[in-house]
């Protein structure tokens, strides 16, 4: 395993039943970049993240985090799961949820103290939610829920941040806040990997991209990899985004659907 | 005789209170983990354990029978978790199957030994519906010891239990084992159930777990407060039910406690301040009234706009003609007046105040922004 790489995953295959969700994927992330994982529904994007985090069993392959196994490097990785995965009517406060980010460092039984509360409050400040720290979590909007989850990951004080659809169903203001924080993390030398849905914003938000559809179609710097040809390979040509992109750039061949310019 | 009755009552009340505290506080986790049926399955699965423990040892000591119950309940829940993990059967299916199979075996064994000429078996059937009047000091000690251990465990692993109940996937990514916390929480629930079997019985025991926690959820948004409140409700329902059953002859304790708990749940559902049904419908009513006031304000505003000749005040009759909403117009107008948005002229005509006009314009602008 390569010590220079933030994430070095080789030959990853994940299968829940007979059909593999992820097939023989090599996934390498150099440190200090922002990478989007892009692909159609059911392409295995979330599953790949979960595989790296050891949340689902790998059928084959191995994962290295800065040259060692995830179990040993756990503290270097912060995770932002999809916010729809939890019950937001759970009886707890915003601060309590953010404090959970410190639990891994604390280990079993030990309780969060002043230092942890300070860190959690600082993280809430960063995502613009400090005034909400005593709020019950059921009162939050979708965007606020996402900010809380991001704040929770920030308190992990990690080197690598893995995020599952951080922009799913959030308002424009939250999207701007989140992307500003992610860019800040990148400037601080951290590595960010996010499952992303909106192809339009990929070049604006990210500098690297991995195109995934069960197999890894392509991966690398956005400028080289985010091409129509690669996107077509990933999405199988059924993509309105491609048509827009093509019709807006005169160099490209006009789409076949008889839309004469 | 009076002294004896008093003594029994004391034991009964104390025993049910302790049981309510243990079951109520641990039940919080069953409810928050959406595993209410798990408690039901475990308590039903305990029956064959009780009967088998008696058949093997020939003893009717509570401790031995309850150990049998705990082992059977534990095996039952282990099967349930195993079925969920290794098959495509969903959790309610797995729980339903285990519940009925174990309970069926328990009833079969119970009927079998009841048909035997051995007189010693008499009284085992009290574990079906519970018999608080038959509680002994020994039973109390069992509840105290098991309950204390369970509550100390809960306090010790509070942080982990909370994390793994709220977001187990994230918890695992931090390195906490979901399997370990699952097993621990299930073990604690088994303990809570087993300590209540002689008082409440296997059939209704799960409501001792679920009812107090569901009621407590209505009153608080904090998990710690929910546990304390749930323990209190459990104790309250337990004592009330147990006393009721020892005062009324032939009333089994289990159903009596469940009825008292049900009363607490119903009151909580109706009366709690934020989540309660009454509070919610009051809130809906207030919202509707506020909305109808805004509508009336706008109606008055438009009426003014149409009368450019300076004739700004209108009678109630005119206003009600153009009004698009129903409801008592006098009350609505008076509400506008108390907000300082409208005023009544000497000729009993209504007109907007300057404040009211500003307010109406604000509303209009907001409406356009939303479009």
Coordinates of C-alpha atoms in Angstrom, one line a residue:
Chain A
X1 CA 0.0 0.0 0.0
X2 CA 1.2 3.4 -0.9
X3 CA 2.0 5.7 2.0
X4 CA 1.8 8.8 -0.1
X5 CA -1.8 8.2 -1.0
X6 CA -4.6 9.4 1.4
X7 CA -6.7 6.5 0.1
X8 CA -5.3 3.6 -1.8
X9 CA -8.0 0.9 -2.5
X10 CA -7.0 -2.0 -4.8
X11 CA -9.3 -4.4 -6.7
X12 CA -12.3 -3.6 -4.5
X13 CA -15.3 -5.9 -5.2
X14 CA -18.4 -5.7 -3.1
X15 CA -21.4 -8.0 -3.5
X16 CA -24.4 -8.3 -1.2
X17 CA -26.0 -11.1 -3.2
X18 CA -24.9 -12.7 -6.5
X19 CA -24.6 -9.4 -8.4
X20 CA -21.7 -7.2 -7.5
X21 CA -22.5 -3.6 -6.5
X22 CA -18.8 -2.7 -7.0
X23 CA -16.7 -4.7 -9.4
X24 CA -12.9 -4.7 -9.3
X25 CA -12.4 -1.0 -8.6
X26 CA -9.1 0.7 -8.0
X27 CA -9.5 3.9 -6.2
X28 CA -6.6 6.1 -5.4
X29 CA -6.8 9.5 -3.8
X30 CA -3.7 11.7 -3.4
X31 CA -3.8 13.9 -0.3
X32 CA -4.9 17.5 -0.4
X33 CA -7.5 17.3 -3.2
X34 CA -11.2 17.5 -3.4
X35 CA -12.7 14.6 -5.3
X36 CA -16.2 14.0 -6.5
X37 CA -17.5 10.5 -7.0
X38 CA -20.0 10.7 -9.8
X39 CA -22.2 8.1 -11.4
X40 CA -25.8 7.1 -12.1
X41 CA -28.2 5.7 -9.4
X42 CA -27.2 2.2 -8.3
X43 CA -23.6 2.8 -9.5
X44 CA -22.3 1.8 -6.0
X45 CA -21.1 5.3 -5.0
X46 CA -22.3 5.1 -1.4
X47 CA -21.2 1.5 -1.2
X48 CA -17.7 2.3 -2.3
X49 CA -17.5 4.8 0.6
X50 CA -18.9 2.3 3.0
X51 CA -16.4 -0.3 1.8
X52 CA -13.5 2.1 2.4
X53 CA -14.9 2.7 5.9
X54 CA -15.2 -1.0 6.7
X55 CA -19.0 -0.6 7.1
X56 CA -19.7 -3.3 4.5
X57 CA -17.6 -6.4 3.9
X58 CA -15.3 -6.4 0.9
X59 CA -15.8 -9.5 -1.2
X60 CA -12.3 -8.9 -2.6
X61 CA -9.6 -6.2 -2.5
X62 CA -8.0 -4.1 0.2
X63 CA -8.0 -0.6 1.4
X64 CA -5.1 1.5 2.7
X65 CA -5.4 4.9 4.5
X66 CA -2.0 6.6 4.4
X67 CA -0.4 3.2 4.0
X68 CA -2.1 1.3 6.7
X69 CA -5.5 -0.4 7.3
X70 CA -8.6 1.6 8.1
X71 CA -8.9 -0.1 11.5
X72 CA -5.6 1.4 12.5
X73 CA -6.0 4.8 10.8
X74 CA -9.6 5.3 11.8
X75 CA -8.9 8.5 13.6
X76 CA -7.6 10.1 10.4
X77 CA -11.0 9.7 8.7
X78 CA -14.2 11.7 9.2
X79 CA -17.4 10.5 7.8
X80 CA -20.6 12.4 6.8
X81 CA -23.3 9.8 6.1
X82 CA -26.5 10.6 4.2
X83 CA -28.7 12.6 6.5
X84 CA -31.8 10.6 5.6
X85 CA -30.3 7.6 7.3
X86 CA -31.3 8.7 10.9
X87 CA -34.5 9.4 12.8
X88 CA -34.5 13.2 13.2
X89 CA -37.3 13.0 15.8
X90 CA -34.7 11.4 18.1
X91 CA -34.9 13.2 21.5
X92 CA -31.5 15.0 21.5
X93 CA -30.0 18.4 20.9
X94 CA -27.9 19.8 18.1
X95 CA -24.8 20.0 20.3
X96 CA -25.3 16.4 21.5
X97 CA -25.2 15.2 17.9
X98 CA -22.1 17.2 17.1
X99 CA -20.4 15.9 20.2
X100 CA -20.7 12.4 18.8
X101 CA -17.8 13.4 16.5
X102 CA -15.6 13.2 19.6
X103 CA -16.7 9.8 20.7
X104 CA -14.2 7.9 18.6
X105 CA -11.3 9.7 20.2
X106 CA -12.8 9.2 23.7
X107 CA -13.3 5.5 23.2
X108 CA -15.6 3.3 25.4
X109 CA -17.2 4.7 28.6
X110 CA -15.3 8.0 28.8
X111 CA -17.7 11.0 28.6
X112 CA -17.2 14.2 26.6
X113 CA -15.9 17.0 28.8
X114 CA -15.2 20.8 28.5
X115 CA -12.6 20.4 25.7
X116 CA -15.1 18.3 23.6
X117 CA -17.9 20.8 24.1
X118 CA -15.6 23.6 23.1
X119 CA -14.6 21.8 19.9
X120 CA -18.2 21.0 19.1
X121 CA -19.3 24.6 19.6
X122 CA -16.4 25.7 17.4
X123 CA -17.5 23.4 14.7
X124 CA -21.1 24.7 15.0
X125 CA -19.8 28.2 14.7
X126 CA -18.0 27.2 11.4
X127 CA -21.1 25.9 9.8
X128 CA -23.1 28.9 11.0
X129 CA -25.3 27.0 13.5
X130 CA -23.9 28.1 16.8
X131 CA -27.2 29.7 17.9
X132 CA -28.9 26.4 17.4
X133 CA -26.8 24.3 19.7
X134 CA -29.6 23.7 22.3
X135 CA -32.3 23.2 19.7
X136 CA -34.0 19.9 19.5
X137 CA -32.9 18.2 16.2
X138 CA -36.5 17.7 15.0
X139 CA -36.8 21.4 14.5
X140 CA -34.1 21.6 11.8
X141 CA -34.6 22.0 8.1
X142 CA -32.8 19.7 5.6
X143 CA -30.0 22.1 5.1
X144 CA -29.5 22.6 8.8
X145 CA -29.4 18.9 9.3
X146 CA -26.7 18.6 6.8
X147 CA -24.7 21.4 8.5
X148 CA -25.0 19.6 11.8
X149 CA -23.7 16.4 10.2
X150 CA -20.8 18.3 8.7
X151 CA -20.0 19.9 12.1
X152 CA -20.0 16.5 13.6
X153 CA -17.4 15.3 11.2
X154 CA -15.3 18.5 11.7
X155 CA -15.0 17.7 15.4
X156 CA -13.4 14.4 14.4
X157 CA -10.4 16.6 13.5
X158 CA -9.6 14.2 10.7
X159 CA -7.2 14.3 7.7
X160 CA -9.6 12.7 5.2
X161 CA -13.3 13.5 4.9
X162 CA -15.7 11.1 3.2
X163 CA -19.1 12.6 2.5
X164 CA -22.2 10.8 1.2
X165 CA -24.3 13.3 -0.9
X166 CA -23.6 16.4 1.2
X167 CA -25.6 18.6 -1.2
X168 CA -28.7 16.3 -1.4
X169 CA -31.8 18.3 -0.8
X170 CA -30.2 21.4 0.8
X171 CA -31.0 25.0 0.2
X172 CA -28.6 27.2 -1.9
X173 CA -27.2 29.0 1.2
X174 CA -26.3 25.7 2.8
X175 CA -24.7 24.5 -0.4
X176 CA -22.5 27.7 -0.4
X177 CA -21.6 27.3 3.2
X178 CA -20.7 23.6 2.8
X179 CA -18.6 24.2 -0.3
X180 CA -16.8 27.1 1.4
X181 CA -15.9 24.9 4.4
X182 CA -14.7 22.0 2.1
X183 CA -12.5 24.4 0.2
X184 CA -11.1 25.7 3.5
X185 CA -10.4 22.1 4.5
X186 CA -8.5 21.6 1.2
X187 CA -6.4 24.7 1.8
X188 CA -5.5 23.3 5.2
X189 CA -4.1 20.3 3.4
X190 CA -7.0 17.9 4.1
X191 CA -8.5 15.5 1.6
X192 CA -12.2 15.6 0.7
X193 CA -14.1 12.9 -1.2
X194 CA -17.8 13.4 -1.8
X195 CA -20.5 11.4 -3.6
X196 CA -22.0 14.1 -5.8
X197 CA -25.1 14.2 -8.0
X198 CA -25.1 17.5 -9.8
X199 CA -22.9 17.2 -12.8
X200 CA -23.2 20.9 -13.5
X201 CA -21.2 21.9 -10.4
X202 CA -18.5 19.3 -10.6
X203 CA -15.9 21.5 -12.4
X204 CA -16.7 24.4 -10.1
X205 CA -16.6 22.6 -6.8
X206 CA -14.0 19.8 -7.3
X207 CA -10.6 19.4 -8.7
X208 CA -10.6 15.7 -9.1
X209 CA -13.3 13.3 -10.1
X210 CA -14.0 9.6 -10.2
X211 CA -16.6 8.3 -12.6
X212 CA -18.2 5.1 -11.3
X213 CA -20.7 2.7 -12.6
X214 CA -20.2 -0.5 -10.7
X215 CA -16.7 -0.5 -12.4
X216 CA -14.4 2.5 -12.3
X217 CA -14.9 4.2 -15.7
X218 CA -12.2 6.9 -15.3
X219 CA -10.6 9.0 -12.6
X220 CA -8.2 11.9 -12.2
X221 CA -8.1 15.7 -12.5
X222 CA -11.5 17.1 -13.6
X223 CA -9.9 18.9 -16.5
X224 CA -8.6 15.7 -18.0
X225 CA -11.3 13.3 -17.0
X226 CA -14.6 15.1 -17.0
X227 CA -15.2 14.8 -20.7
X228 CA -18.3 14.0 -22.7
X229 CA -16.9 10.7 -23.8
X230 CA -16.2 9.5 -20.3
X231 CA -19.6 10.8 -19.1
X232 CA -21.3 8.9 -21.9
X233 CA -19.4 5.8 -20.9
X234 CA -20.6 6.2 -17.3
X235 CA -24.2 7.1 -17.9
X236 CA -24.7 5.1 -21.1
X237 CA -25.7 8.2 -23.2
X238 CA -29.1 8.8 -21.6
X239 CA -28.1 12.2 -20.1
X240 CA -29.8 15.5 -20.8
X241 CA -26.8 17.2 -19.3
X242 CA -24.6 15.9 -22.1
X243 CA -27.0 17.3 -24.7
X244 CA -27.0 20.7 -23.0
X245 CA -23.3 20.7 -22.7
X246 CA -22.8 19.7 -26.4
X247 CA -25.3 22.1 -27.8
X248 CA -23.8 25.0 -25.8
X249 CA -20.3 24.4 -27.1
X250 CA -20.0 24.8 -30.9
X251 CA -16.9 22.6 -31.3
X252 CA -18.9 19.5 -30.3
X253 CA -21.0 17.5 -32.7
X254 CA -24.7 18.5 -32.6
X255 CA -26.9 16.0 -30.8
X256 CA -28.8 13.4 -32.8
X257 CA -32.3 14.5 -31.7
X258 CA -32.8 16.8 -34.6
X259 CA -32.2 20.0 -32.5
X260 CA -30.8 22.2 -35.2
X261 CA -29.0 25.2 -33.9
Chain B
X1 CA -54.5 -10.4 59.8
X2 CA -54.5 -6.6 59.3
X3 CA -50.8 -6.5 59.9
X4 CA -50.3 -9.3 57.4
X5 CA -52.3 -7.6 54.7
X6 CA -50.4 -4.5 55.3
X7 CA -47.1 -6.3 55.0
X8 CA -48.2 -7.9 51.8
X9 CA -49.3 -4.6 50.4
X10 CA -46.0 -3.0 51.2
X11 CA -44.1 -5.7 49.5
X12 CA -46.4 -5.6 46.5
X13 CA -46.2 -1.8 46.2
X14 CA -42.4 -1.7 46.6
X15 CA -41.9 -4.6 44.2
X16 CA -44.0 -3.1 41.5
X17 CA -42.4 0.3 41.9
X18 CA -38.9 -1.2 41.5
X19 CA -40.1 -3.1 38.5
X20 CA -41.6 0.0 37.0
X21 CA -38.3 1.9 37.4
X22 CA -36.2 -0.9 35.8
X23 CA -38.6 -1.6 33.0
X24 CA -39.4 2.0 32.4
X25 CA -35.9 3.2 32.1
X26 CA -34.6 0.4 29.9
X27 CA -37.8 0.5 27.8
X28 CA -36.7 3.9 26.6
X29 CA -34.1 2.1 24.4
X30 CA -36.6 -0.4 23.1
X31 CA -38.8 2.4 22.0
X32 CA -36.1 4.6 20.5
X33 CA -34.6 1.7 18.7
X34 CA -38.0 0.9 17.3
X35 CA -37.8 -2.5 18.8
X36 CA -41.0 -2.6 20.8
X37 CA -41.9 -6.0 19.5
X38 CA -38.6 -7.4 20.6
X39 CA -39.6 -7.0 24.2
X40 CA -42.8 -8.8 23.5
X41 CA -41.0 -11.6 21.8
X42 CA -38.5 -12.0 24.6
X43 CA -41.1 -12.1 27.3
X44 CA -43.2 -14.7 25.4
X45 CA -40.1 -16.7 24.7
X46 CA -39.4 -16.8 28.4
X47 CA -42.3 -19.1 29.2
X48 CA -40.7 -22.4 28.1
X49 CA -37.7 -21.4 30.1
X50 CA -39.7 -21.1 33.2
X51 CA -41.5 -24.5 32.8
X52 CA -38.3 -26.3 31.7
X53 CA -36.4 -24.9 34.7
X54 CA -39.1 -26.3 37.0
X55 CA -39.2 -29.7 35.2
X56 CA -35.4 -30.1 35.4
X57 CA -34.9 -28.9 39.0
X58 CA -38.3 -29.6 40.5
X59 CA -37.8 -26.3 42.4
X60 CA -40.2 -23.4 42.4
X61 CA -37.7 -20.9 43.7
X62 CA -38.2 -17.6 41.8
X63 CA -34.5 -17.3 41.2
X64 CA -34.2 -20.6 39.4
X65 CA -37.4 -20.1 37.4
X66 CA -36.3 -16.6 36.3
X67 CA -32.9 -17.8 35.4
X68 CA -34.6 -20.3 33.1
X69 CA -36.8 -17.5 31.8
X70 CA -33.7 -15.3 31.1
X71 CA -31.9 -18.1 29.3
X72 CA -34.9 -18.9 27.1
X73 CA -35.6 -15.2 26.4
X74 CA -32.0 -14.7 25.5
X75 CA -32.0 -17.7 23.2
X76 CA -35.1 -16.3 21.6
X77 CA -33.7 -12.9 21.0
X78 CA -30.4 -14.4 19.7
X79 CA -32.5 -16.4 17.1
X80 CA -34.3 -13.2 16.2
X81 CA -31.1 -11.2 15.6
X82 CA -29.6 -14.2 13.8
X83 CA -32.6 -14.6 11.4
X84 CA -32.5 -10.8 10.7
X85 CA -28.8 -10.9 10.0
X86 CA -28.6 -14.1 7.9
X87 CA -31.8 -14.2 6.0
X88 CA -34.1 -11.9 4.0
X89 CA -36.9 -12.2 6.6
X90 CA -37.6 -8.7 8.0
X91 CA -37.3 -8.0 11.7
X92 CA -41.1 -8.1 12.4
X93 CA -41.4 -11.4 10.6
X94 CA -38.5 -12.9 12.6
X95 CA -40.0 -11.6 15.9
X96 CA -43.4 -12.9 15.1
X97 CA -42.1 -16.4 14.3
X98 CA -39.9 -16.7 17.4
X99 CA -42.6 -15.2 19.6
X100 CA -45.3 -17.7 18.6
X101 CA -43.0 -20.8 18.4
X102 CA -41.5 -20.2 21.8
X103 CA -44.8 -19.3 23.5
X104 CA -46.4 -22.3 21.8
X105 CA -43.8 -24.6 23.2
X106 CA -44.2 -23.0 26.6
X107 CA -47.9 -23.5 26.7
X108 CA -47.5 -27.1 25.5
X109 CA -45.0 -27.8 28.4
X110 CA -47.3 -26.0 30.9
X111 CA -50.3 -28.0 29.9
X112 CA -48.3 -31.2 30.0
X113 CA -47.0 -30.7 33.6
X114 CA -50.4 -29.5 34.7
X115 CA -51.8 -32.9 33.6
X116 CA -49.3 -34.7 35.8
X117 CA -50.3 -35.9 39.3
X118 CA -47.4 -33.9 40.8
X119 CA -49.0 -31.3 43.0
X120 CA -45.9 -29.2 43.2
X121 CA -46.5 -27.7 39.8
X122 CA -49.5 -25.7 41.0
X123 CA -48.9 -22.0 40.7
X124 CA -46.7 -22.0 37.7
X125 CA -49.5 -20.5 35.6
X126 CA -49.2 -17.3 37.6
X127 CA -46.4 -16.5 35.2
X128 CA -48.9 -16.1 32.4
X129 CA -50.7 -13.1 33.8
X130 CA -48.7 -12.3 36.9
X131 CA -49.7 -12.4 40.6
X132 CA -48.2 -9.5 42.6
X133 CA -50.0 -10.7 45.7
X134 CA -47.7 -13.8 45.7
X135 CA -44.6 -11.6 45.8
X136 CA -42.1 -12.6 48.4
X137 CA -39.2 -10.6 49.9
X138 CA -36.9 -12.9 47.9
X139 CA -38.5 -11.6 44.7
X140 CA -37.9 -8.1 45.8
X141 CA -34.2 -8.7 46.2
X142 CA -34.0 -10.3 42.8
X143 CA -35.5 -7.2 41.3
X144 CA -33.2 -4.9 43.2
X145 CA -30.0 -6.8 42.3
X146 CA -30.8 -7.4 38.7
X147 CA -32.3 -3.9 38.2
X148 CA -29.3 -2.1 39.8
X149 CA -26.9 -4.0 37.6
X150 CA -28.9 -3.2 34.5
X151 CA -29.2 0.5 35.4
X152 CA -25.5 0.8 36.2
X153 CA -24.7 -0.7 32.9
X154 CA -27.0 1.7 31.2
X155 CA -25.3 4.7 32.9
X156 CA -21.8 3.3 32.1
X157 CA -22.5 2.8 28.4
X158 CA -24.9 5.8 28.0
X159 CA -22.8 7.5 25.4
X160 CA -22.4 4.4 23.3
X161 CA -26.0 3.4 23.6
X162 CA -27.1 6.8 22.5
X163 CA -24.7 6.9 19.5
X164 CA -25.6 3.4 18.3
X165 CA -29.3 4.1 18.8
X166 CA -29.3 7.4 16.9
X167 CA -26.8 6.6 14.1
X168 CA -25.3 3.1 14.2
X169 CA -23.6 3.5 10.8
X170 CA -21.7 6.5 11.9
X171 CA -21.0 4.9 15.2
X172 CA -19.4 1.9 13.4
X173 CA -17.3 4.2 11.3
X174 CA -15.9 5.6 14.6
X175 CA -15.0 2.1 15.7
X176 CA -17.8 1.1 18.0
X177 CA -19.2 -2.4 17.4
X178 CA -22.8 -2.5 16.6
X179 CA -22.9 -6.1 17.5
X180 CA -21.6 -5.4 21.0
X181 CA -24.1 -2.7 21.8
X182 CA -26.9 -4.7 20.2
X183 CA -26.1 -7.6 22.5
X184 CA -25.7 -5.4 25.6
X185 CA -28.9 -3.5 25.1
X186 CA -30.8 -6.8 24.4
X187 CA -29.3 -8.4 27.5
X188 CA -30.5 -5.4 29.6
X189 CA -33.9 -5.6 28.1
X190 CA -34.0 -9.4 28.9
X191 CA -33.1 -8.5 32.5
X192 CA -35.8 -5.9 32.8
X193 CA -38.4 -8.3 31.4
X194 CA -37.4 -11.3 33.6
X195 CA -37.6 -9.3 36.8
X196 CA -41.2 -8.4 36.0
X197 CA -42.5 -11.9 35.0
X198 CA -43.8 -13.0 38.4
X199 CA -45.6 -9.6 38.8
X200 CA -46.9 -8.9 35.4
X201 CA -46.7 -12.2 33.5
X202 CA -45.2 -13.1 30.2
X203 CA -48.1 -12.0 28.0
X204 CA -48.3 -8.4 29.1
X205 CA -44.8 -7.7 30.3
X206 CA -43.7 -5.9 27.2
X207 CA -46.1 -3.1 27.9
X208 CA -44.2 -2.4 31.1
X209 CA -41.3 -1.6 28.8
X210 CA -43.1 0.3 26.0
X211 CA -46.0 2.2 27.6
X212 CA -44.0 4.3 30.1
X213 CA -41.3 5.2 27.5
X214 CA -44.0 6.1 24.9
X215 CA -45.7 8.3 27.4
X216 CA -42.4 9.9 28.5
X217 CA -41.5 10.7 24.9
X218 CA -44.5 13.0 24.7
X219 CA -43.3 15.3 27.5
X220 CA -39.6 15.7 26.8
X221 CA -37.1 16.2 24.0
X222 CA -34.1 15.0 26.0
X223 CA -33.1 11.4 26.2
X224 CA -31.9 11.6 29.8
X225 CA -35.1 13.2 30.9
X226 CA -37.0 10.6 29.0
X227 CA -35.4 7.8 30.9
X228 CA -36.1 9.4 34.3
X229 CA -39.7 10.2 33.4
X230 CA -40.2 6.8 31.9
X231 CA -39.0 5.2 35.1
X232 CA -41.4 7.4 37.1
X233 CA -44.4 6.5 34.9
X234 CA -43.4 2.9 35.2
X235 CA -43.3 3.0 38.9
X236 CA -46.6 5.0 39.1
X237 CA -48.4 2.5 36.8
X238 CA -46.9 -0.5 38.5
X239 CA -47.8 0.6 42.0
X240 CA -51.4 1.7 41.0
X241 CA -52.0 -1.5 39.1
X242 CA -50.5 -3.8 41.8
X243 CA -52.5 -2.1 44.6
X244 CA -55.7 -2.3 42.5
X245 CA -55.2 -6.0 41.9
X246 CA -54.5 -6.8 45.6
X247 CA -57.6 -4.9 46.7
X248 CA -59.9 -6.4 44.1
X249 CA -60.1 -10.2 44.5
X250 CA -59.4 -12.3 41.4
X251 CA -58.0 -9.4 39.4
X252 CA -54.6 -10.5 38.0
X253 CA -51.8 -8.0 38.4
X254 CA -50.6 -7.9 34.8
X255 CA -53.9 -6.6 33.2
X256 CA -54.4 -4.2 36.1
X257 CA -50.9 -2.6 35.7
X258 CA -51.4 -2.5 31.9
X259 CA -54.7 -0.6 32.3
X260 CA -53.1 2.0 34.6
X261 CA -50.2 2.4 32.2
X262 CA -52.6 2.8 29.3
X263 CA -54.3 5.6 31.2
X264 CA -51.0 7.4 31.6
X265 CA -50.2 6.9 27.9
X266 CA -53.7 8.3 26.8
X267 CA -53.3 11.3 29.1
X268 CA -49.8 12.0 27.8
X269 CA -51.0 11.7 24.2
X270 CA -53.8 14.1 24.8
X271 CA -52.3 16.6 27.2
X272 CA -48.5 17.0 26.6
X273 CA -47.5 20.5 25.7
X274 CA -45.9 20.2 22.3
X275 CA -46.6 16.8 20.9
X276 CA -50.0 16.3 22.5
X277 CA -53.2 16.1 20.4
X278 CA -54.9 19.0 22.2
X279 CA -51.9 21.2 22.0
X280 CA -51.6 20.5 18.3
X281 CA -55.1 21.2 17.4
X282 CA -55.0 24.4 19.5
X283 CA -52.0 25.4 17.5
X284 CA -53.7 24.6 14.2
X285 CA -56.7 26.6 15.3
X286 CA -54.5 29.6 16.2
X287 CA -52.7 29.4 12.9
X288 CA -56.1 29.4 11.0
X289 CA -57.3 32.4 13.0
X290 CA -54.1 34.3 12.3
X291 CA -54.4 33.5 8.7
X292 CA -58.0 34.6 8.5
X293 CA -57.0 37.9 10.2
X294 CA -54.4 38.4 7.5
X295 CA -57.0 37.7 4.8
X296 CA -59.4 40.2 6.3
X297 CA -56.7 42.8 6.6
X298 CA -56.0 42.4 2.8
X299 CA -59.7 42.5 2.0
X300 CA -60.0 45.8 3.8
X301 CA -56.9 47.1 2.1
X302 CA -58.3 46.2 -1.4
X303 CA -61.6 47.8 -0.5
X304 CA -59.8 51.0 0.3
X305 CA -57.9 50.9 -3.0
X306 CA -61.1 50.6 -4.9
X307 CA -62.5 53.7 -3.2
X308 CA -60.2 56.4 -4.3
X309 CA -62.6 59.2 -3.4
X310 CA -61.2 59.1 0.1
X311 CA -64.2 57.2 1.5
X312 CA -62.2 54.8 3.5
X313 CA -64.4 53.5 6.2
X314 CA -67.0 50.7 5.6
X315 CA -69.8 49.1 7.5
X316 CA -69.6 45.5 8.7
X317 CA -72.2 44.6 6.1
X318 CA -70.1 45.8 3.2
X319 CA -67.0 44.1 4.5
X320 CA -68.7 40.8 5.0
X321 CA -70.0 41.0 1.4
X322 CA -66.5 41.1 -0.1
X323 CA -65.0 38.8 2.6
X324 CA -63.7 35.6 1.1
X325 CA -63.5 33.7 4.3
X326 CA -66.1 32.5 6.8
X327 CA -66.1 33.0 10.6
X328 CA -67.4 35.6 12.9
X329 CA -66.5 38.9 11.4
X330 CA -67.0 41.0 14.6
X331 CA -64.5 38.9 16.5
X332 CA -62.0 39.1 13.6
X333 CA -62.5 42.9 13.4
X334 CA -62.0 43.3 17.1
X335 CA -58.8 41.2 16.9
X336 CA -57.6 43.6 14.2
X337 CA -58.4 46.5 16.4
X338 CA -56.5 45.1 19.3
X339 CA -53.5 44.7 17.0
X340 CA -53.9 48.4 16.2
X341 CA -54.4 47.5 12.5
X342 CA -58.0 48.7 12.2
X343 CA -60.2 51.2 14.1
X344 CA -63.9 52.0 14.3
X345 CA -65.1 55.5 13.4
X346 CA -67.9 57.3 15.3
X347 CA -70.4 56.2 12.7
X348 CA -69.6 52.5 13.5
X349 CA -67.7 52.1 10.3
X350 CA -64.4 50.3 10.1
X351 CA -61.2 51.6 8.6
X352 CA -57.6 50.6 8.5
X353 CA -55.1 52.4 10.6
X354 CA -51.7 53.5 9.2
X355 CA -50.1 50.5 10.9
X356 CA -52.7 48.2 9.3
X357 CA -51.9 49.6 5.8
X358 CA -48.2 49.0 6.3
X359 CA -48.9 45.5 7.5
X360 CA -51.1 44.8 4.5
X361 CA -48.5 46.1 2.1
X362 CA -45.9 43.9 3.8
X363 CA -48.1 40.9 3.3
X364 CA -48.7 41.7 -0.3
X365 CA -45.0 42.0 -1.0
X366 CA -44.3 38.7 0.7
X367 CA -46.9 37.1 -1.4
X368 CA -45.3 38.4 -4.6
X369 CA -41.9 37.1 -3.5
X370 CA -43.3 33.7 -3.0
X371 CA -44.7 33.6 -6.6

